Tab-separated table of C-alpha atoms in Angstrom:
chain	number	residue	atom	x	y	z
A	1	MET	CA	-0.026	0.043	-0.143
A	2	THR	CA	1.357	3.372	-0.786
A	3	LYS	CA	1.930	5.866	1.968
A	4	VAL	CA	0.854	8.681	2.073
A	5	GLU	CA	2.339	11.372	2.939
A	6	LYS	CA	0.922	14.435	5.634
A	7	ARG	CA	1.229	17.816	4.952
A	8	LEU	CA	0.666	20.786	7.615
A	9	LEU	CA	-2.504	22.685	6.899
A	10	ILE	CA	-2.740	26.117	7.105
A	11	TYR	CA	-5.842	27.983	7.686
A	12	ILE	CA	-5.240	32.220	6.554
A	13	SER	CA	-7.652	34.872	7.880
A	14	SER	CA	-6.844	37.965	6.298
A	15	LEU	CA	-8.759	40.659	3.811
A	16	PRO	CA	-8.926	41.723	0.678
A	17	SER	CA	-7.108	44.734	1.915
A	18	ALA	CA	-4.249	42.722	2.285
A	19	ALA	CA	-4.080	40.312	-1.017
A	20	GLU	CA	-0.004	41.008	-1.755
A	21	ALA	CA	0.190	39.781	1.907
A	22	ARG	CA	-2.168	36.710	1.696
A	23	PHE	CA	-0.115	35.822	-1.461
A	24	GLU	CA	3.776	36.026	-0.143
A	25	THR	CA	2.289	33.248	2.442
A	26	GLU	CA	0.852	31.012	0.073
A	27	ARG	CA	4.039	31.599	-2.265
A	28	GLN	CA	5.852	30.164	1.368
A	29	ALA	CA	3.902	28.086	2.568
A	30	ALA	CA	3.831	26.245	-0.935
A	31	MET	CA	7.372	26.179	-1.073
A	32	ARG	CA	7.824	24.435	2.424
A	33	GLN	CA	5.575	21.977	0.897
A	34	ALA	CA	2.526	23.470	2.835
A	35	LEU	CA	-1.431	23.290	2.096
A	36	THR	CA	-2.957	26.758	3.063
A	37	CYS	CA	-6.316	26.972	2.843
A	38	GLY	CA	-8.841	29.849	4.445
A	39	LEU	CA	-11.399	32.733	1.554
A	40	VAL	CA	-11.284	36.436	1.190
A	41	TRP	CA	-14.864	37.384	1.866
A	42	PRO	CA	-15.461	40.542	-0.290
A	43	ASN	CA	-16.482	43.082	2.648
A	44	ASP	CA	-19.906	42.364	2.711
A	45	SER	CA	-20.985	39.588	5.967
A	46	ALA	CA	-24.068	38.861	3.992
A	47	ASP	CA	-22.570	36.158	2.402
A	48	TYR	CA	-20.190	34.952	5.134
A	49	ASP	CA	-20.949	31.494	5.323
A	50	TRP	CA	-19.462	30.573	8.977
A	51	VAL	CA	-20.819	27.347	8.921
A	52	LEU	CA	-17.761	26.469	6.198
A	53	VAL	CA	-15.089	28.716	7.602
A	54	ARG	CA	-15.418	27.302	11.220
A	55	ARG	CA	-15.860	23.981	9.455
A	56	GLN	CA	-11.949	25.047	7.769
A	57	ILE	CA	-10.475	25.915	10.753
A	58	GLU	CA	-11.212	22.864	12.372
A	59	GLU	CA	-9.801	20.958	9.884
A	60	ALA	CA	-6.866	22.729	9.647
A	61	ASP	CA	-2.985	21.475	11.588
A	62	ALA	CA	-2.161	25.965	12.243
A	63	PHE	CA	-3.647	29.328	11.860
A	64	ILE	CA	-2.271	32.167	10.542
A	65	LEU	CA	-4.316	36.283	10.969
A	66	LEU	CA	-2.414	38.566	8.381
A	67	CYS	CA	-4.415	42.253	10.467
A	68	GLY	CA	-3.844	44.692	7.602
A	69	ARG	CA	-5.054	48.443	7.088
A	70	GLU	CA	-8.377	48.010	8.400
A	71	TYR	CA	-10.401	46.342	11.185
A	72	GLY	CA	-13.031	44.954	7.891
A	73	PRO	CA	-16.802	43.731	8.324
A	74	VAL	CA	-18.295	42.655	11.624
A	75	THR	CA	-20.357	40.183	12.637
A	76	PRO	CA	-24.303	40.861	14.444
A	77	THR	CA	-22.347	41.976	17.379
A	78	GLY	CA	-20.223	43.921	16.383
A	79	LEU	CA	-16.769	41.925	16.135
A	80	SER	CA	-14.451	41.150	13.100
A	81	LEU	CA	-14.672	37.867	11.465
A	82	GLN	CA	-11.160	37.370	11.429
A	83	HIS	CA	-11.041	38.760	15.912
A	84	ARG	CA	-13.669	35.396	15.616
A	85	GLU	CA	-11.943	33.075	13.530
A	86	LEU	CA	-9.007	34.300	15.626
A	87	VAL	CA	-11.488	33.496	18.923
A	88	HIS	CA	-12.300	29.899	17.607
A	89	ALA	CA	-9.226	28.842	16.102
A	90	GLN	CA	-7.762	29.864	19.947
A	91	SER	CA	-10.906	27.556	21.391
A	92	LEU	CA	-9.863	24.725	19.566
A	93	ASN	CA	-6.236	25.281	21.288
A	94	LYS	CA	-4.580	25.489	17.021
A	95	PRO	CA	-1.171	26.477	16.792
A	96	VAL	CA	-1.970	30.553	15.799
A	97	TYR	CA	-0.010	33.211	14.932
A	98	VAL	CA	-0.216	36.910	13.500
A	99	LEU	CA	0.932	38.802	11.408
A	100	ILE	CA	0.159	42.322	11.722
A	101	GLU	CA	1.295	45.360	9.510
A	102	ASN	CA	3.039	48.337	10.387
A	103	ALA	CA	0.562	50.678	8.616
A	104	ALA	CA	0.329	54.038	9.704
A	105	ALA	CA	-3.796	55.245	11.463
A	106	THR	CA	-5.163	57.322	8.076
A	107	GLY	CA	-7.439	59.661	11.219
A	108	ALA	CA	-9.671	58.522	14.246
A	109	THR	CA	-12.924	56.742	11.990
A	110	PRO	CA	-14.528	54.216	13.533
A	111	ASP	CA	-13.038	51.543	11.792
A	112	GLN	CA	-9.351	52.278	12.524
A	113	LEU	CA	-10.159	53.164	16.808
A	114	LYS	CA	-11.056	50.132	16.241
A	115	LEU	CA	-8.844	47.936	14.642
A	116	GLU	CA	-6.206	49.946	16.785
A	117	ASP	CA	-7.877	48.397	19.621
A	118	PHE	CA	-7.904	44.615	17.963
A	119	ARG	CA	-3.780	45.082	17.236
A	120	ARG	CA	-3.339	45.923	20.797
A	121	GLN	CA	-5.194	43.347	22.027
A	122	LEU	CA	-3.266	40.985	19.689
A	123	MET	CA	-0.145	42.812	20.743
A	124	ALA	CA	-1.026	41.682	24.466
A	125	GLN	CA	-2.102	38.289	24.138
A	126	VAL	CA	-0.661	36.368	20.806
A	127	PRO	CA	2.510	35.142	19.583
A	128	HIS	CA	2.666	37.534	16.494
A	129	LYS	CA	5.323	39.439	14.616
A	130	VAL	CA	5.068	43.448	13.295
A	131	TRP	CA	6.286	43.450	9.957
A	132	HIS	CA	6.924	46.651	7.763
A	133	LEU	CA	8.399	45.832	4.698
A	134	GLY	CA	7.244	42.707	1.610
A	135	ASP	CA	10.929	40.574	2.986
A	136	GLU	CA	10.367	41.033	6.886
A	137	LEU	CA	6.901	39.074	6.352
A	138	SER	CA	8.630	36.900	4.037
A	139	VAL	CA	11.127	35.815	6.941
A	140	HIS	CA	8.708	35.219	9.277
A	141	VAL	CA	5.891	33.593	7.652
A	142	LYS	CA	9.183	31.059	6.277
A	143	ALA	CA	9.980	30.835	10.529
A	144	THR	CA	6.407	30.241	11.212
A	145	ILE	CA	6.074	27.044	9.102
A	146	GLN	CA	9.200	25.801	9.353
A	147	GLY	CA	8.268	25.778	14.003
A	148	TRP	CA	5.167	24.309	13.137
A	149	GLN	CA	6.935	21.416	10.598
A	150	ARG	CA	9.871	20.919	12.802
A	151	LYS	CA	7.687	19.268	15.422
A	152	GLY	CA	5.453	17.238	13.732
A	153	LEU	CA	2.655	19.874	13.143
A	154	GLY	CA	0.951	18.497	9.780
A	155	SER	CA	0.802	14.767	11.909
A	156	LEU	CA	-1.463	16.022	13.677
A	157	ALA	CA	-4.035	15.656	11.242
A	158	ALA	CA	-3.974	12.179	11.519
A	159	GLU	CA	-5.643	12.299	14.546
A	160	SER	CA	-8.616	15.728	14.118
A	161	ALA	CA	-9.344	13.784	10.804
A	162	ALA	CA	-11.264	11.048	13.737
A	163	LEU	CA	-13.671	13.855	14.678
A	164	GLN	CA	-16.632	14.944	12.322
A	165	PRO	CA	-16.854	17.370	9.922
A	166	GLY	CA	-17.422	20.843	11.833
A	167	GLU	CA	-17.081	18.872	15.655
A	168	VAL	CA	-15.639	20.602	18.121
A	169	THR	CA	-12.622	20.051	21.092
A	170	LEU	CA	-13.348	22.744	23.706
A	171	PRO	CA	-10.555	22.990	26.460
A	172	GLU	CA	-12.418	21.045	29.420
A	173	SER	CA	-13.873	24.248	31.378
A	174	PHE	CA	-15.398	24.677	27.831
A	175	ARG	CA	-17.825	20.693	27.725
A	176	LEU	CA	-21.226	20.582	28.130
A	177	MET	CA	-22.205	16.994	29.529
A	178	PRO	CA	-25.081	15.440	27.874
A	179	GLU	CA	-28.075	17.216	28.661
A	180	PRO	CA	-31.668	15.657	27.615
A	181	PRO	CA	-34.328	18.624	26.345
A	182	VAL	CA	-36.827	19.780	28.698
A	183	VAL	CA	-40.551	19.330	27.044
A	184	SER	CA	-43.687	19.526	28.160
A	185	PRO	CA	-46.351	18.177	25.803
A	186	VAL	CA	-49.201	20.728	25.155
A	187	LYS	CA	-50.154	18.919	21.940
A	188	ARG	CA	-49.223	17.949	18.023
A	189	VAL	CA	-49.554	19.585	14.873
A	190	ARG	CA	-50.587	17.600	12.277
A	191	GLY	CA	-47.560	16.954	9.814
A	192	GLY	CA	-45.372	18.309	12.003
A	193	PRO	CA	-44.120	17.044	15.805
A	194	ALA	CA	-45.791	18.050	18.981
A	195	ARG	CA	-46.179	21.553	19.748
A	196	GLU	CA	-44.140	21.270	23.098
A	197	ALA	CA	-42.332	23.809	24.824
A	198	ILE	CA	-38.539	22.428	25.231
A	199	THR	CA	-35.834	24.422	26.889
A	200	LEU	CA	-32.620	24.495	25.128
A	201	THR	CA	-28.792	24.608	27.077
A	202	VAL	CA	-26.616	27.279	24.723
A	203	GLN	CA	-23.002	28.360	25.481
A	204	ALA	CA	-21.573	31.106	23.976
A	205	ASN	CA	-18.703	34.044	23.977
A	206	VAL	CA	-19.461	36.315	25.717
A	207	TYR	CA	-17.061	39.661	25.034
A	208	ARG	CA	-15.259	42.063	27.951
A	209	GLY	CA	-12.552	44.039	27.404
A	210	GLY	CA	-9.742	42.241	25.545
A	211	THR	CA	-10.512	38.897	26.754
A	212	LEU	CA	-13.250	36.223	26.842
A	213	THR	CA	-14.927	33.914	28.483
A	214	ARG	CA	-17.540	30.495	27.675
A	215	HIS	CA	-20.823	30.593	29.214
A	216	LEU	CA	-24.064	28.818	29.099
A	217	VAL	CA	-27.594	30.661	29.172
A	218	LYS	CA	-30.630	28.779	28.646
A	219	ILE	CA	-33.364	29.739	25.439
A	220	ASN	CA	-36.715	28.013	26.326
A	221	SER	CA	-38.432	27.482	22.139
A	222	ARG	CA	-41.150	24.845	20.679
A	223	THR	CA	-40.679	22.506	18.970
A	224	ASP	CA	-43.427	23.419	16.250
A	225	ARG	CA	-41.122	25.924	16.290
A	226	ILE	CA	-38.115	24.594	15.477
A	227	TRP	CA	-39.735	22.301	13.052
A	228	ARG	CA	-40.920	24.662	10.711
A	229	ASP	CA	-37.273	26.589	10.880
A	230	LEU	CA	-36.227	23.010	10.150
A	231	GLU	CA	-38.807	21.576	7.036
A	232	PRO	CA	-36.898	22.991	4.281
A	233	LEU	CA	-33.683	21.222	4.407
A	234	LEU	CA	-35.539	17.529	5.728
A	235	ARG	CA	-37.394	17.859	2.745
A	236	LEU	CA	-34.339	18.344	0.730
A	237	GLY	CA	-32.519	16.354	2.863
A	238	SER	CA	-29.489	17.657	5.252
A	239	SER	CA	-26.749	17.066	7.692
A	240	GLU	CA	-27.045	17.069	11.091
A	241	ASP	CA	-24.515	19.467	11.213
A	242	ARG	CA	-26.607	22.104	8.645
A	243	LEU	CA	-29.064	21.311	10.601
A	244	ARG	CA	-28.311	22.612	13.989
A	245	SER	CA	-26.322	26.232	12.655
A	246	ILE	CA	-30.240	27.111	11.440
A	247	VAL	CA	-31.972	26.345	15.175
A	248	GLU	CA	-28.207	27.825	16.339
A	249	GLN	CA	-28.907	31.164	14.301
A	250	SER	CA	-32.491	31.491	15.165
A	251	VAL	CA	-31.146	31.159	19.138
A	252	THR	CA	-28.147	33.976	18.758
A	253	SER	CA	-30.675	37.928	19.354
A	254	GLU	CA	-32.603	36.018	22.537
A	255	ALA	CA	-28.670	34.542	23.484
A	256	SER	CA	-27.046	37.487	22.991
A	257	ARG	CA	-29.690	39.803	25.218
A	258	LEU	CA	-29.843	37.404	27.938
A	259	LEU	CA	-25.891	37.396	28.541
A	260	LEU	CA	-25.102	40.347	28.245
A	261	GLU	CA	-27.764	41.186	30.672
A	262	GLU	CA	-26.714	38.568	33.095
A	263	HIS	CA	-23.027	39.781	32.158
A	264	LYS	CA	-23.091	43.820	32.835
A	265	GLY	CA	-20.603	45.340	31.484
A	266	SER	CA	-20.204	42.843	27.882
A	267	HIS	CA	-20.407	44.192	24.553
A	268	ALA	CA	-20.106	41.222	22.603
A	269	VAL	CA	-21.810	37.440	22.819
A	270	ASP	CA	-20.699	35.471	19.286
A	271	ASP	CA	-20.145	31.284	18.803
A	272	VAL	CA	-24.154	30.389	20.153
A	273	ARG	CA	-23.971	26.774	20.085
A	274	ILE	CA	-26.143	24.273	20.861
A	275	GLU	CA	-25.361	21.188	22.664
A	276	ARG	CA	-24.523	18.029	19.639
A	277	ASN	CA	-25.985	15.479	22.190
A	278	GLN	CA	-29.068	17.456	22.511
A	279	PHE	CA	-29.975	18.101	19.499
A	280	ARG	CA	-29.314	15.196	17.939
A	281	GLN	CA	-31.391	13.969	20.893
A	282	LEU	CA	-33.970	15.979	19.025
A	283	LEU	CA	-33.880	14.241	15.703
A	284	SER	CA	-34.082	10.560	17.208
A	285	ARG	CA	-36.954	11.359	19.397
A	286	TRP	CA	-38.249	12.918	15.767
A	287	ALA	CA	-37.030	9.662	14.153
A	288	ARG	CA	-38.790	7.275	16.248
A	289	ASP	CA	-42.792	8.970	16.187
A	290	GLY	CA	-41.802	8.504	12.269
A	291	LEU	CA	-41.091	12.354	11.448
A	292	VAL	CA	-37.707	11.585	9.992
A	293	THR	CA	-35.574	9.238	8.676
A	294	ASP	CA	-31.275	9.212	8.903
A	295	GLN	CA	-29.223	8.047	6.296
A	296	ARG	CA	-25.525	7.507	6.334
A	297	ASP	CA	-23.431	9.556	3.011
A	298	GLY	CA	-20.080	8.658	3.468
A	299	ALA	CA	-18.316	9.734	6.254
A	300	ARG	CA	-22.002	12.409	7.772
A	301	THR	CA	-25.032	11.525	8.548
A	302	ARG	CA	-28.160	13.388	6.269
A	303	TRP	CA	-31.904	13.568	7.966
A	304	SER	CA	-35.023	13.761	5.963
A	305	LEU	CA	-38.462	13.961	6.492
A	306	LYS	CA	-40.013	10.410	6.176
A	307	GLY	CA	-41.125	8.724	2.838
A	308	VAL	CA	-39.969	11.438	1.233
């Protein structure tokens, strides 16, 4: 059997304005037989696919952030897309390195003020180098990649392959014990599950100043509301990760409101997640009720409406 060589896979986070720096970073990686991933999203967060970005970060062995001359697009909570990607990589304990362009501020615009604050946070909390000329950037990228390769970082890909796509391994203090959804029967809606009150256990990052902490919050919902959100995807057939992300999006605003009220002084909430086992139990219950069915599709399981 032919032995497959494992290569270091690096996620690169950058904005369109940092195109030259990104090209040089990718060139240095290619020269050292490392692979790169990550998409450069346009300056319009409407098309930003967080589910796809999150999966790429989780599959990568390491993470490089190129901090350029603008703060860039932000999430609905006001956090920049790059900051969100960095936090996710850190929550997975990925090796992280930041390369900061030493560019003079162009004025006291809101974007520049946010950028300067972001730079200060990076320089205080994350391994980094500040570069002035392209040659300096090349040297820093080369040294970073060679250091990771000397540590055998690419070999970690074999271990991460055992995770399901999109699955997150959080530090022990972040993990939740499996908890079944709390339901209260009311009545059944024709063509769907029983209309029941359900309490979802949600976890999210809460930001205060330059730090973040992971917190839990209980969200009250109803099974018929969740069903209405998921039914279009179930008609087509969809993965569990995609279905769960739809529900996470629907509870994000309520989770943000509750967490910001509970943690005074915090300014943003991000990366809202529903506990995986809890959501899986809900799907399994619908399967037992004859509403949905699951079918293996390669390494994933596709869920669809029964009889469709």
